mmCIF file of C-alpha atoms in Angstrom:
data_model
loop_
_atom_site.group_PDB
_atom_site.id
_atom_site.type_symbol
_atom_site.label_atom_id
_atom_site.label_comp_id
_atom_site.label_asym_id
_atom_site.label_seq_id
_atom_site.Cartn_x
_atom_site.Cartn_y
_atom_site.Cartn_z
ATOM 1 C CA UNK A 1 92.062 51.995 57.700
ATOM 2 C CA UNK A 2 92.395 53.688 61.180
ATOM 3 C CA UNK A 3 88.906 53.235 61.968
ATOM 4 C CA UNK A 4 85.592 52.223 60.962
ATOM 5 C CA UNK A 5 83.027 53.972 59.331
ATOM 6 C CA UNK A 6 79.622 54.578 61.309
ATOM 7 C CA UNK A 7 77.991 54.506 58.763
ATOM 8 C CA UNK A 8 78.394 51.337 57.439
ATOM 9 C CA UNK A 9 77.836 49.887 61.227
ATOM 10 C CA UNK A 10 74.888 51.902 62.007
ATOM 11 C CA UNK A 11 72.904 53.141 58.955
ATOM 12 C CA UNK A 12 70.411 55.623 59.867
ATOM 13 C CA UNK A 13 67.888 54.885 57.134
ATOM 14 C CA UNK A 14 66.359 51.735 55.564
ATOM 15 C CA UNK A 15 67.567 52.973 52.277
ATOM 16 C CA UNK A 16 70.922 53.481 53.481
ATOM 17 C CA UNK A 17 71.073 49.844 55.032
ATOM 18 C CA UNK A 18 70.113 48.622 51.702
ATOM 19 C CA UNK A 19 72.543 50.481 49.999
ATOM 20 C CA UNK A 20 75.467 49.223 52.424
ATOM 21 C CA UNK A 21 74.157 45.197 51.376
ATOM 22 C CA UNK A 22 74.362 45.998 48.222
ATOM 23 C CA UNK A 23 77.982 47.335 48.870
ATOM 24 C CA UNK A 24 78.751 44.274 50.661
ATOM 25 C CA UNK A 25 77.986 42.401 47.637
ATOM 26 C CA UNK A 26 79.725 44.366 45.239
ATOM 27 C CA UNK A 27 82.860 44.118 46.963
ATOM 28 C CA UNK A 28 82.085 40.319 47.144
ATOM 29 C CA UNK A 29 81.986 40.076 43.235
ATOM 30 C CA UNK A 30 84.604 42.032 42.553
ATOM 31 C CA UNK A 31 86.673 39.957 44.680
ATOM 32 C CA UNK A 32 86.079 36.980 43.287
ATOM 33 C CA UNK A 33 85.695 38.291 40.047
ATOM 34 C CA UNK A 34 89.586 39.676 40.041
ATOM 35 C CA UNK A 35 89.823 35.870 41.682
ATOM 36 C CA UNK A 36 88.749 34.162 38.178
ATOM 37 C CA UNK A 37 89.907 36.878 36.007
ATOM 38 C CA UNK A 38 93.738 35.917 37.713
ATOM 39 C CA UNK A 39 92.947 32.271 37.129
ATOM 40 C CA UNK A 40 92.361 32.700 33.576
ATOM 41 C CA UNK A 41 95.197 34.546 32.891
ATOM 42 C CA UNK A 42 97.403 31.996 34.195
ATOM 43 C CA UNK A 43 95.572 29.562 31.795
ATOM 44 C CA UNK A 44 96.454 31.523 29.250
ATOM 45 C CA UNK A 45 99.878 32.279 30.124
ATOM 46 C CA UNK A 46 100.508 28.578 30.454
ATOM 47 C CA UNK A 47 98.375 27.775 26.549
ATOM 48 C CA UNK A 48 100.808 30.038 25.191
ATOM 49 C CA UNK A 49 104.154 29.089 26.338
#
């Protein structure tokens, strides 16, 4: 990304400061989410061969 969004660093509202947290954690548990979901598939991989 070329820059940052203002938004995101500066939220005008309450509502859209609670919105960006709750952004922040979504990306959080999606990360780690993809994280496990990789680890399991190697599991699997390795059960079957």
């Amino acid at each position: 990304m070329a820059h940052e969004e203002p938004l995101l660093n500066n939220p005008p509202t309450q509502e859209v400061a609670h919105h960006v947290k709750d952004y922040e954690r979504f990306t959080k548990l999606l990360k780690w989410g993809a994280i496990v979901c990789l680890v399991i598939a190697f599991l699997v991989v390795m059960i079957i061969s």
